[in-house]
mmCIF file with all atom_site columns, C-alpha atoms in Angstrom:
data_model
loop_
_atom_site.group_PDB
_atom_site.id
_atom_site.type_symbol
_atom_site.label_atom_id
_atom_site.label_alt_id
_atom_site.label_comp_id
_atom_site.label_asym_id
_atom_site.label_entity_id
_atom_site.label_seq_id
_atom_site.pdbx_PDB_ins_code
_atom_site.Cartn_x
_atom_site.Cartn_y
_atom_site.Cartn_z
_atom_site.occupancy
_atom_site.B_iso_or_equiv
_atom_site.pdbx_formal_charge
_atom_site.auth_seq_id
_atom_site.auth_comp_id
_atom_site.auth_asym_id
_atom_site.auth_atom_id
_atom_site.pdbx_PDB_model_num
ATOM 1   C CA . MET A 1 1   ? 2.608  -26.189 -98.955  1.00 36.00 ? 1   MET A CA 1
ATOM 2   C CA . ASP A 1 2   ? 4.922  -23.834 -99.215  1.00 38.00 ? 2   ASP A CA 1
ATOM 3   C CA . LEU A 1 3   ? 5.818  -21.038 -97.609  1.00 38.00 ? 3   LEU A CA 1
ATOM 4   C CA . PRO A 1 4   ? 4.375  -17.640 -97.084  1.00 40.00 ? 4   PRO A CA 1
ATOM 5   C CA . THR A 1 5   ? 5.860  -15.070 -98.434  1.00 37.00 ? 5   THR A CA 1
ATOM 6   C CA . PRO A 1 6   ? 6.006  -11.247 -96.725  1.00 40.00 ? 6   PRO A CA 1
ATOM 7   C CA . VAL A 1 7   ? 6.315  -12.695 -93.528  1.00 40.00 ? 7   VAL A CA 1
ATOM 8   C CA . GLY A 1 8   ? 7.439  -9.164  -92.383  1.00 42.00 ? 8   GLY A CA 1
ATOM 9   C CA . ARG A 1 9   ? 3.802  -8.038  -92.281  1.00 41.00 ? 9   ARG A CA 1
ATOM 10  C CA . ARG A 1 10  ? 2.799  -9.865  -88.758  1.00 48.00 ? 10  ARG A CA 1
ATOM 11  C CA . PRO A 1 11  ? 4.723  -10.976 -85.993  1.00 55.00 ? 11  PRO A CA 1
ATOM 12  C CA . VAL A 1 12  ? 5.927  -13.690 -85.599  1.00 65.00 ? 12  VAL A CA 1
ATOM 13  C CA . PRO A 1 13  ? 4.784  -16.313 -83.008  1.00 70.00 ? 13  PRO A CA 1
ATOM 14  C CA . ALA A 1 14  ? 6.906  -16.192 -79.584  1.00 90.00 ? 14  ALA A CA 1
ATOM 15  C CA . TYR A 1 15  ? 9.101  -18.687 -79.633  1.00 95.00 ? 15  TYR A CA 1
ATOM 16  C CA . ALA A 1 16  ? 12.936 -20.263 -77.598  1.00 96.00 ? 16  ALA A CA 1
ATOM 17  C CA . GLY A 1 17  ? 15.672 -21.762 -79.247  1.00 97.00 ? 17  GLY A CA 1
ATOM 18  C CA . ILE A 1 18  ? 18.592 -24.339 -78.913  1.00 97.00 ? 18  ILE A CA 1
ATOM 19  C CA . LEU A 1 19  ? 21.037 -24.232 -80.393  1.00 98.00 ? 19  LEU A CA 1
ATOM 20  C CA . LEU A 1 20  ? 22.987 -27.942 -80.958  1.00 97.00 ? 20  LEU A CA 1
ATOM 21  C CA . ALA A 1 21  ? 27.110 -27.453 -81.318  1.00 96.00 ? 21  ALA A CA 1
ATOM 22  C CA . ALA A 1 22  ? 28.611 -29.501 -79.637  1.00 93.00 ? 22  ALA A CA 1
ATOM 23  C CA . GLY A 1 23  ? 29.242 -32.598 -81.962  1.00 87.00 ? 23  GLY A CA 1
ATOM 24  C CA . GLU A 1 24  ? 33.036 -33.275 -82.558  1.00 84.00 ? 24  GLU A CA 1
ATOM 25  C CA . GLY A 1 25  ? 33.101 -32.502 -86.808  1.00 87.00 ? 25  GLY A CA 1
ATOM 26  C CA . ARG A 1 26  ? 35.389 -36.034 -87.210  1.00 90.00 ? 26  ARG A CA 1
ATOM 27  C CA . ARG A 1 27  ? 34.731 -36.056 -91.032  1.00 93.00 ? 27  ARG A CA 1
ATOM 28  C CA . PHE A 1 28  ? 35.648 -31.827 -91.596  1.00 94.00 ? 28  PHE A CA 1
ATOM 29  C CA . ARG A 1 29  ? 38.656 -32.154 -89.716  1.00 91.00 ? 29  ARG A CA 1
ATOM 30  C CA . ALA A 1 30  ? 40.207 -35.551 -91.678  1.00 93.00 ? 30  ALA A CA 1
ATOM 31  C CA . SER A 1 31  ? 38.841 -32.934 -94.827  1.00 93.00 ? 31  SER A CA 1
ATOM 32  C CA . ALA A 1 32  ? 41.404 -30.001 -93.345  1.00 91.00 ? 32  ALA A CA 1
ATOM 33  C CA . GLY A 1 33  ? 44.262 -32.651 -93.246  1.00 92.00 ? 33  GLY A CA 1
ATOM 34  C CA . ASP A 1 34  ? 44.412 -31.059 -89.502  1.00 90.00 ? 34  ASP A CA 1
ATOM 35  C CA . GLU A 1 35  ? 43.254 -32.651 -86.364  1.00 87.00 ? 35  GLU A CA 1
ATOM 36  C CA . GLY A 1 36  ? 42.732 -29.239 -84.956  1.00 85.00 ? 36  GLY A CA 1
ATOM 37  C CA . ALA A 1 37  ? 40.216 -27.947 -87.131  1.00 90.00 ? 37  ALA A CA 1
ATOM 38  C CA . ASP A 1 38  ? 36.731 -27.037 -85.837  1.00 93.00 ? 38  ASP A CA 1
ATOM 39  C CA . LYS A 1 39  ? 34.328 -26.675 -88.892  1.00 96.00 ? 39  LYS A CA 1
ATOM 40  C CA . LEU A 1 40  ? 31.766 -24.608 -86.367  1.00 96.00 ? 40  LEU A CA 1
ATOM 41  C CA . LEU A 1 41  ? 34.302 -22.040 -86.899  1.00 96.00 ? 41  LEU A CA 1
ATOM 42  C CA . ALA A 1 42  ? 35.369 -22.386 -90.334  1.00 96.00 ? 42  ALA A CA 1
ATOM 43  C CA . PRO A 1 43  ? 34.794 -19.361 -91.890  1.00 95.00 ? 43  PRO A CA 1
ATOM 44  C CA . LEU A 1 44  ? 32.253 -18.132 -94.647  1.00 94.00 ? 44  LEU A CA 1
ATOM 45  C CA . PRO A 1 45  ? 32.557 -15.344 -97.218  1.00 91.00 ? 45  PRO A CA 1
ATOM 46  C CA . ASP A 1 46  ? 31.281 -12.458 -95.262  1.00 92.00 ? 46  ASP A CA 1
ATOM 47  C CA . GLY A 1 47  ? 33.917 -14.217 -92.883  1.00 94.00 ? 47  GLY A CA 1
ATOM 48  C CA . ARG A 1 48  ? 31.311 -15.336 -89.541  1.00 95.00 ? 48  ARG A CA 1
ATOM 49  C CA . PRO A 1 49  ? 32.651 -18.019 -88.190  1.00 96.00 ? 49  PRO A CA 1
ATOM 50  C CA . VAL A 1 50  ? 29.883 -20.966 -89.566  1.00 97.00 ? 50  VAL A CA 1
ATOM 51  C CA . VAL A 1 51  ? 28.423 -21.444 -86.376  1.00 97.00 ? 51  VAL A CA 1
ATOM 52  C CA . LEU A 1 52  ? 27.742 -18.277 -85.114  1.00 97.00 ? 52  LEU A CA 1
ATOM 53  C CA . ALA A 1 53  ? 26.018 -17.680 -88.471  1.00 96.00 ? 53  ALA A CA 1
ATOM 54  C CA . ALA A 1 54  ? 23.747 -20.583 -87.430  1.00 97.00 ? 54  ALA A CA 1
ATOM 55  C CA . ALA A 1 55  ? 22.595 -18.641 -83.928  1.00 97.00 ? 55  ALA A CA 1
ATOM 56  C CA . GLU A 1 56  ? 22.499 -15.029 -85.244  1.00 96.00 ? 56  GLU A CA 1
ATOM 57  C CA . ALA A 1 57  ? 19.922 -15.755 -87.619  1.00 96.00 ? 57  ALA A CA 1
ATOM 58  C CA . LEU A 1 58  ? 18.730 -19.073 -85.633  1.00 96.00 ? 58  LEU A CA 1
ATOM 59  C CA . ARG A 1 59  ? 18.218 -15.496 -82.823  1.00 95.00 ? 59  ARG A CA 1
ATOM 60  C CA . ALA A 1 60  ? 16.959 -13.542 -85.777  1.00 93.00 ? 60  ALA A CA 1
ATOM 61  C CA . VAL A 1 61  ? 13.913 -15.174 -85.069  1.00 94.00 ? 61  VAL A CA 1
ATOM 62  C CA . ALA A 1 62  ? 13.577 -17.003 -81.615  1.00 94.00 ? 62  ALA A CA 1
ATOM 63  C CA . ALA A 1 63  ? 13.003 -14.858 -78.526  1.00 89.00 ? 63  ALA A CA 1
ATOM 64  C CA . ALA A 1 64  ? 15.883 -16.438 -76.556  1.00 90.00 ? 64  ALA A CA 1
ATOM 65  C CA . VAL A 1 65  ? 18.260 -18.840 -77.722  1.00 95.00 ? 65  VAL A CA 1
ATOM 66  C CA . VAL A 1 66  ? 20.498 -21.904 -75.659  1.00 97.00 ? 66  VAL A CA 1
ATOM 67  C CA . ILE A 1 67  ? 23.296 -22.459 -77.219  1.00 97.00 ? 67  ILE A CA 1
ATOM 68  C CA . VAL A 1 68  ? 24.529 -26.392 -76.301  1.00 97.00 ? 68  VAL A CA 1
ATOM 69  C CA . LEU A 1 69  ? 28.478 -26.548 -76.334  1.00 95.00 ? 69  LEU A CA 1
ATOM 70  C CA . ARG A 1 70  ? 30.614 -29.752 -75.024  1.00 92.00 ? 70  ARG A CA 1
ATOM 71  C CA . PRO A 1 71  ? 33.048 -28.502 -72.351  1.00 93.00 ? 71  PRO A CA 1
ATOM 72  C CA . GLY A 1 72  ? 37.332 -27.404 -73.051  1.00 90.00 ? 72  GLY A CA 1
ATOM 73  C CA . ARG A 1 73  ? 36.089 -25.382 -76.381  1.00 91.00 ? 73  ARG A CA 1
ATOM 74  C CA . PRO A 1 74  ? 37.550 -22.109 -75.218  1.00 93.00 ? 74  PRO A CA 1
ATOM 75  C CA . ALA A 1 75  ? 37.303 -21.234 -79.228  1.00 93.00 ? 75  ALA A CA 1
ATOM 76  C CA . LEU A 1 76  ? 33.520 -21.710 -79.532  1.00 94.00 ? 76  LEU A CA 1
ATOM 77  C CA . ARG A 1 77  ? 32.481 -19.544 -76.974  1.00 93.00 ? 77  ARG A CA 1
ATOM 78  C CA . ASP A 1 78  ? 34.964 -16.759 -77.409  1.00 92.00 ? 78  ASP A CA 1
ATOM 79  C CA . ALA A 1 79  ? 32.842 -17.016 -81.031  1.00 92.00 ? 79  ALA A CA 1
ATOM 80  C CA . LEU A 1 80  ? 29.927 -17.217 -79.723  1.00 93.00 ? 80  LEU A CA 1
ATOM 81  C CA . ALA A 1 81  ? 29.743 -14.205 -77.130  1.00 88.00 ? 81  ALA A CA 1
ATOM 82  C CA . ARG A 1 82  ? 29.962 -12.220 -80.384  1.00 86.00 ? 82  ARG A CA 1
ATOM 83  C CA . ALA A 1 83  ? 25.717 -13.829 -80.671  1.00 88.00 ? 83  ALA A CA 1
ATOM 84  C CA . GLN A 1 84  ? 23.904 -11.894 -78.803  1.00 87.00 ? 84  GLN A CA 1
ATOM 85  C CA . GLY A 1 85  ? 20.882 -13.001 -76.713  1.00 86.00 ? 85  GLY A CA 1
ATOM 86  C CA . CYS A 1 86  ? 22.023 -16.439 -77.136  1.00 94.00 ? 86  CYS A CA 1
ATOM 87  C CA . GLU A 1 87  ? 23.329 -17.734 -74.115  1.00 95.00 ? 87  GLU A CA 1
ATOM 88  C CA . LEU A 1 88  ? 25.596 -21.064 -74.104  1.00 96.00 ? 88  LEU A CA 1
ATOM 89  C CA . ILE A 1 89  ? 25.582 -24.537 -71.721  1.00 95.00 ? 89  ILE A CA 1
ATOM 90  C CA . GLU A 1 90  ? 28.164 -26.482 -71.690  1.00 95.00 ? 90  GLU A CA 1
ATOM 91  C CA . THR A 1 91  ? 27.040 -30.433 -70.926  1.00 92.00 ? 91  THR A CA 1
ATOM 92  C CA . ILE A 1 92  ? 29.483 -33.287 -70.888  1.00 92.00 ? 92  ILE A CA 1
ATOM 93  C CA . GLU A 1 93  ? 25.887 -34.947 -70.973  1.00 89.00 ? 93  GLU A CA 1
ATOM 94  C CA . ALA A 1 94  ? 27.182 -34.278 -74.862  1.00 88.00 ? 94  ALA A CA 1
ATOM 95  C CA . GLU A 1 95  ? 29.744 -36.929 -75.518  1.00 87.00 ? 95  GLU A CA 1
ATOM 96  C CA . ARG A 1 96  ? 26.825 -39.360 -75.456  1.00 89.00 ? 96  ARG A CA 1
ATOM 97  C CA . GLY A 1 97  ? 25.308 -37.794 -78.931  1.00 89.00 ? 97  GLY A CA 1
ATOM 98  C CA . MET A 1 98  ? 22.986 -35.460 -79.956  1.00 90.00 ? 98  MET A CA 1
ATOM 99  C CA . GLY A 1 99  ? 19.897 -36.110 -78.035  1.00 91.00 ? 99  GLY A CA 1
ATOM 100 C CA . ALA A 1 100 ? 21.415 -36.155 -75.071  1.00 92.00 ? 100 ALA A CA 1
ATOM 101 C CA . SER A 1 101 ? 22.246 -32.347 -76.059  1.00 94.00 ? 101 SER A CA 1
ATOM 102 C CA . LEU A 1 102 ? 18.953 -31.930 -76.878  1.00 95.00 ? 102 LEU A CA 1
ATOM 103 C CA . ALA A 1 103 ? 17.922 -32.568 -73.746  1.00 95.00 ? 103 ALA A CA 1
ATOM 104 C CA . ALA A 1 104 ? 20.014 -30.747 -71.725  1.00 96.00 ? 104 ALA A CA 1
ATOM 105 C CA . GLY A 1 105 ? 18.857 -27.834 -73.597  1.00 96.00 ? 105 GLY A CA 1
ATOM 106 C CA . ALA A 1 106 ? 15.154 -28.147 -73.481  1.00 96.00 ? 106 ALA A CA 1
ATOM 107 C CA . ARG A 1 107 ? 15.979 -29.021 -69.704  1.00 96.00 ? 107 ARG A CA 1
ATOM 108 C CA . HIS A 1 108 ? 17.312 -25.931 -69.065  1.00 95.00 ? 108 HIS A CA 1
ATOM 109 C CA . LEU A 1 109 ? 14.491 -24.132 -70.667  1.00 95.00 ? 109 LEU A CA 1
ATOM 110 C CA . LEU A 1 110 ? 12.051 -26.209 -68.958  1.00 95.00 ? 110 LEU A CA 1
ATOM 111 C CA . ALA A 1 111 ? 14.064 -24.754 -66.282  1.00 94.00 ? 111 ALA A CA 1
ATOM 112 C CA . ARG A 1 112 ? 14.295 -20.719 -67.189  1.00 91.00 ? 112 ARG A CA 1
ATOM 113 C CA . TYR A 1 113 ? 10.854 -20.449 -67.679  1.00 90.00 ? 113 TYR A CA 1
ATOM 114 C CA . ASP A 1 114 ? 9.604  -22.135 -64.535  1.00 86.00 ? 114 ASP A CA 1
ATOM 115 C CA . ARG A 1 115 ? 10.424 -19.921 -62.383  1.00 78.00 ? 115 ARG A CA 1
ATOM 116 C CA . GLY A 1 116 ? 7.461  -17.100 -64.016  1.00 75.00 ? 116 GLY A CA 1
ATOM 117 C CA . ALA A 1 117 ? 9.845  -13.914 -64.010  1.00 70.00 ? 117 ALA A CA 1
ATOM 118 C CA . GLU A 1 118 ? 9.102  -14.489 -68.393  1.00 80.00 ? 118 GLU A CA 1
ATOM 119 C CA . ALA A 1 119 ? 6.372  -15.735 -71.006  1.00 86.00 ? 119 ALA A CA 1
ATOM 120 C CA . VAL A 1 120 ? 6.353  -18.925 -71.890  1.00 91.00 ? 120 VAL A CA 1
ATOM 121 C CA . PRO A 1 121 ? 7.093  -19.357 -75.645  1.00 93.00 ? 121 PRO A CA 1
ATOM 122 C CA . HIS A 1 122 ? 4.887  -21.368 -78.558  1.00 94.00 ? 122 HIS A CA 1
ATOM 123 C CA . GLY A 1 123 ? 7.103  -23.965 -78.968  1.00 96.00 ? 123 GLY A CA 1
ATOM 124 C CA . VAL A 1 124 ? 11.113 -24.609 -79.453  1.00 97.00 ? 124 VAL A CA 1
ATOM 125 C CA . LEU A 1 125 ? 13.265 -24.075 -82.201  1.00 97.00 ? 125 LEU A CA 1
ATOM 126 C CA . VAL A 1 126 ? 15.834 -26.105 -83.192  1.00 97.00 ? 126 VAL A CA 1
ATOM 127 C CA . ALA A 1 127 ? 18.527 -25.610 -85.432  1.00 97.00 ? 127 ALA A CA 1
ATOM 128 C CA . LEU A 1 128 ? 21.765 -26.865 -86.312  1.00 97.00 ? 128 LEU A CA 1
ATOM 129 C CA . GLY A 1 129 ? 25.640 -25.303 -85.382  1.00 97.00 ? 129 GLY A CA 1
ATOM 130 C CA . ASP A 1 130 ? 26.730 -26.471 -89.139  1.00 97.00 ? 130 ASP A CA 1
ATOM 131 C CA . MET A 1 131 ? 23.569 -24.782 -91.375  1.00 98.00 ? 131 MET A CA 1
ATOM 132 C CA . PRO A 1 132 ? 24.307 -21.179 -91.584  1.00 97.00 ? 132 PRO A CA 1
ATOM 133 C CA . TRP A 1 133 ? 22.523 -20.890 -94.963  1.00 97.00 ? 133 TRP A CA 1
ATOM 134 C CA . ILE A 1 134 ? 19.266 -21.142 -93.712  1.00 97.00 ? 134 ILE A CA 1
ATOM 135 C CA . ALA A 1 135 ? 16.757 -18.531 -95.213  1.00 96.00 ? 135 ALA A CA 1
ATOM 136 C CA . PRO A 1 136 ? 14.964 -16.085 -92.654  1.00 93.00 ? 136 PRO A CA 1
ATOM 137 C CA . ASP A 1 137 ? 11.906 -16.412 -94.555  1.00 94.00 ? 137 ASP A CA 1
ATOM 138 C CA . THR A 1 138 ? 12.433 -20.483 -93.617  1.00 97.00 ? 138 THR A CA 1
ATOM 139 C CA . LEU A 1 139 ? 12.463 -19.786 -90.172  1.00 96.00 ? 139 LEU A CA 1
ATOM 140 C CA . ARG A 1 140 ? 9.259  -17.748 -89.933  1.00 95.00 ? 140 ARG A CA 1
ATOM 141 C CA . ALA A 1 141 ? 7.250  -19.576 -91.784  1.00 96.00 ? 141 ALA A CA 1
ATOM 142 C CA . VAL A 1 142 ? 7.987  -23.043 -90.029  1.00 97.00 ? 142 VAL A CA 1
ATOM 143 C CA . CYS A 1 143 ? 7.665  -20.626 -86.955  1.00 95.00 ? 143 CYS A CA 1
ATOM 144 C CA . GLU A 1 144 ? 3.981  -19.796 -88.105  1.00 95.00 ? 144 GLU A CA 1
ATOM 145 C CA . ALA A 1 145 ? 2.864  -23.592 -89.031  1.00 96.00 ? 145 ALA A CA 1
ATOM 146 C CA . GLY A 1 146 ? 3.549  -24.099 -86.330  1.00 95.00 ? 146 GLY A CA 1
ATOM 147 C CA . LEU A 1 147 ? 1.082  -22.566 -84.302  1.00 93.00 ? 147 LEU A CA 1
ATOM 148 C CA . ARG A 1 148 ? -1.058 -25.286 -85.619  1.00 95.00 ? 148 ARG A CA 1
ATOM 149 C CA . HIS A 1 149 ? 0.862  -28.088 -85.523  1.00 96.00 ? 149 HIS A CA 1
ATOM 150 C CA . PRO A 1 150 ? 3.033  -29.563 -82.658  1.00 96.00 ? 150 PRO A CA 1
ATOM 151 C CA . ILE A 1 151 ? 6.146  -30.853 -84.530  1.00 97.00 ? 151 ILE A CA 1
ATOM 152 C CA . VAL A 1 152 ? 7.210  -29.197 -88.280  1.00 98.00 ? 152 VAL A CA 1
ATOM 153 C CA . ALA A 1 153 ? 9.889  -29.103 -89.886  1.00 97.00 ? 153 ALA A CA 1
ATOM 154 C CA . PRO A 1 154 ? 10.532 -27.546 -93.706  1.00 98.00 ? 154 PRO A CA 1
ATOM 155 C CA . ALA A 1 155 ? 11.120 -30.108 -96.964  1.00 98.00 ? 155 ALA A CA 1
ATOM 156 C CA . CYS A 1 156 ? 13.217 -29.739 -99.726  1.00 97.00 ? 156 CYS A CA 1
ATOM 157 C CA . GLU A 1 157 ? 13.162 -31.528 -102.722 1.00 94.00 ? 157 GLU A CA 1
ATOM 158 C CA . GLY A 1 158 ? 10.766 -34.455 -101.590 1.00 93.00 ? 158 GLY A CA 1
ATOM 159 C CA . ARG A 1 159 ? 13.393 -34.284 -98.693  1.00 96.00 ? 159 ARG A CA 1
ATOM 160 C CA . ARG A 1 160 ? 13.082 -33.377 -94.694  1.00 96.00 ? 160 ARG A CA 1
ATOM 161 C CA . GLY A 1 161 ? 15.206 -30.538 -93.065  1.00 97.00 ? 161 GLY A CA 1
ATOM 162 C CA . HIS A 1 162 ? 15.921 -28.309 -89.814  1.00 97.00 ? 162 HIS A CA 1
ATOM 163 C CA . PRO A 1 163 ? 15.020 -26.661 -88.088  1.00 97.00 ? 163 PRO A CA 1
ATOM 164 C CA . VAL A 1 164 ? 12.256 -28.721 -86.391  1.00 97.00 ? 164 VAL A CA 1
ATOM 165 C CA . ALA A 1 165 ? 9.522  -26.809 -84.641  1.00 97.00 ? 165 ALA A CA 1
ATOM 166 C CA . PHE A 1 166 ? 8.185  -28.321 -81.151  1.00 97.00 ? 166 PHE A CA 1
ATOM 167 C CA . ALA A 1 167 ? 5.311  -27.252 -79.624  1.00 97.00 ? 167 ALA A CA 1
ATOM 168 C CA . TRP A 1 168 ? 6.117  -26.275 -75.800  1.00 96.00 ? 168 TRP A CA 1
ATOM 169 C CA . GLY A 1 169 ? 4.153  -29.004 -74.459  1.00 96.00 ? 169 GLY A CA 1
ATOM 170 C CA . LEU A 1 170 ? 6.326  -31.916 -76.506  1.00 96.00 ? 170 LEU A CA 1
ATOM 171 C CA . LEU A 1 171 ? 10.109 -30.531 -74.183  1.00 96.00 ? 171 LEU A CA 1
ATOM 172 C CA . PRO A 1 172 ? 9.145  -32.564 -71.646  1.00 96.00 ? 172 PRO A CA 1
ATOM 173 C CA . GLU A 1 173 ? 9.700  -35.252 -73.803  1.00 95.00 ? 173 GLU A CA 1
ATOM 174 C CA . LEU A 1 174 ? 12.710 -34.157 -75.699  1.00 96.00 ? 174 LEU A CA 1
ATOM 175 C CA . ALA A 1 175 ? 13.744 -33.082 -71.805  1.00 95.00 ? 175 ALA A CA 1
ATOM 176 C CA . ALA A 1 176 ? 13.846 -36.971 -71.509  1.00 93.00 ? 176 ALA A CA 1
ATOM 177 C CA . LEU A 1 177 ? 15.700 -37.697 -74.508  1.00 92.00 ? 177 LEU A CA 1
ATOM 178 C CA . ASP A 1 178 ? 19.130 -38.898 -74.835  1.00 89.00 ? 178 ASP A CA 1
ATOM 179 C CA . GLY A 1 179 ? 21.288 -40.629 -77.406  1.00 82.00 ? 179 GLY A CA 1
ATOM 180 C CA . ASP A 1 180 ? 22.575 -40.229 -80.984  1.00 78.00 ? 180 ASP A CA 1
ATOM 181 C CA . THR A 1 181 ? 19.134 -40.735 -82.140  1.00 73.00 ? 181 THR A CA 1
ATOM 182 C CA . GLY A 1 182 ? 18.663 -37.128 -81.840  1.00 71.00 ? 182 GLY A CA 1
ATOM 183 C CA . ALA A 1 183 ? 14.209 -36.277 -81.915  1.00 83.00 ? 183 ALA A CA 1
ATOM 184 C CA . ARG A 1 184 ? 13.352 -40.011 -83.687  1.00 83.00 ? 184 ARG A CA 1
ATOM 185 C CA . ALA A 1 185 ? 11.987 -41.100 -81.485  1.00 83.00 ? 185 ALA A CA 1
ATOM 186 C CA . LEU A 1 186 ? 9.633  -38.123 -80.718  1.00 88.00 ? 186 LEU A CA 1
ATOM 187 C CA . LEU A 1 187 ? 9.081  -37.571 -85.012  1.00 89.00 ? 187 LEU A CA 1
ATOM 188 C CA . GLN A 1 188 ? 7.653  -41.060 -84.898  1.00 89.00 ? 188 GLN A CA 1
ATOM 189 C CA . ARG A 1 189 ? 4.924  -41.030 -81.660  1.00 90.00 ? 189 ARG A CA 1
ATOM 190 C CA . HIS A 1 190 ? 3.808  -37.720 -83.122  1.00 93.00 ? 190 HIS A CA 1
ATOM 191 C CA . GLY A 1 191 ? 4.197  -37.173 -86.438  1.00 95.00 ? 191 GLY A CA 1
ATOM 192 C CA . VAL A 1 192 ? 5.494  -33.933 -88.500  1.00 96.00 ? 192 VAL A CA 1
ATOM 193 C CA . HIS A 1 193 ? 3.889  -31.607 -90.524  1.00 97.00 ? 193 HIS A CA 1
ATOM 194 C CA . GLU A 1 194 ? 6.446  -31.094 -93.438  1.00 97.00 ? 194 GLU A CA 1
ATOM 195 C CA . LEU A 1 195 ? 6.550  -27.479 -94.768  1.00 98.00 ? 195 LEU A CA 1
ATOM 196 C CA . SER A 1 196 ? 7.529  -27.750 -98.574  1.00 97.00 ? 196 SER A CA 1
ATOM 197 C CA . CYS A 1 197 ? 9.878  -24.691 -99.546  1.00 97.00 ? 197 CYS A CA 1
ATOM 198 C CA . GLN A 1 198 ? 12.866 -23.857 -101.776 1.00 96.00 ? 198 GLN A CA 1
ATOM 199 C CA . ASP A 1 199 ? 14.704 -22.613 -99.910  1.00 97.00 ? 199 ASP A CA 1
ATOM 200 C CA . ALA A 1 200 ? 17.779 -25.703 -99.983  1.00 97.00 ? 200 ALA A CA 1
ATOM 201 C CA . GLY A 1 201 ? 19.819 -24.229 -96.510  1.00 97.00 ? 201 GLY A CA 1
ATOM 202 C CA . VAL A 1 202 ? 16.841 -26.573 -94.867  1.00 98.00 ? 202 VAL A CA 1
ATOM 203 C CA . LEU A 1 203 ? 19.460 -29.150 -96.178  1.00 98.00 ? 203 LEU A CA 1
ATOM 204 C CA . ARG A 1 204 ? 22.732 -27.841 -96.467  1.00 97.00 ? 204 ARG A CA 1
ATOM 205 C CA . ASP A 1 205 ? 25.200 -28.070 -93.524  1.00 96.00 ? 205 ASP A CA 1
ATOM 206 C CA . VAL A 1 206 ? 28.912 -28.344 -93.435  1.00 96.00 ? 206 VAL A CA 1
ATOM 207 C CA . ASP A 1 207 ? 30.665 -31.575 -93.194  1.00 94.00 ? 207 ASP A CA 1
ATOM 208 C CA . THR A 1 208 ? 33.098 -30.666 -95.159  1.00 94.00 ? 208 THR A CA 1
ATOM 209 C CA . VAL A 1 209 ? 36.101 -28.062 -95.791  1.00 94.00 ? 209 VAL A CA 1
ATOM 210 C CA . ALA A 1 210 ? 34.451 -28.587 -99.948  1.00 94.00 ? 210 ALA A CA 1
ATOM 211 C CA . ASP A 1 211 ? 30.366 -27.666 -98.411  1.00 94.00 ? 211 ASP A CA 1
ATOM 212 C CA . LEU A 1 212 ? 32.506 -24.216 -97.599  1.00 91.00 ? 212 LEU A CA 1
ATOM 213 C CA . GLY A 1 213 ? 32.424 -23.158 -101.206 1.00 75.00 ? 213 GLY A CA 1
#
């Protein structure tokens, strides 16, 4: 199944977004030869930091975006202050890995919408802060496919990538995650609909300085 074309003809289904931006980036620091280097703050050719580009792309399709950080990263918070419509949360639990970060974001969203002041989204779109090259049409198409499947991920050249869309009913399971395996257990339990695309951005992340080129 290929991505549908002009998605702008109909509204994107309502999704909240979780952007995971709490990783340590050890390989990037090693490749830069600088213990203070932060891949999420590295500038792209248009001058934007990697994490800001990823946040703005997610915000373009999500009604609300929660960005999960680990404490003690003021430069990252400052960069993300430019991301309109995004809420930053810090959690020491991020030290336990991606699963713990994702759980913190899921719990935050559950608490936010449990208050009843806002309509509950159809689902949540989980993206990574070091993946700024995903095309807007891909993000929209993943959301649209989420109307028919509980978990959706794009796949390019036979490889599954990001972001991953989860139905809202799966948020309690996301909120119970821990450790560094992300949502792998959920994907195995519920299955994943892979949406075929030609967007290499769903696989491309920033791991070393060379990846910025």
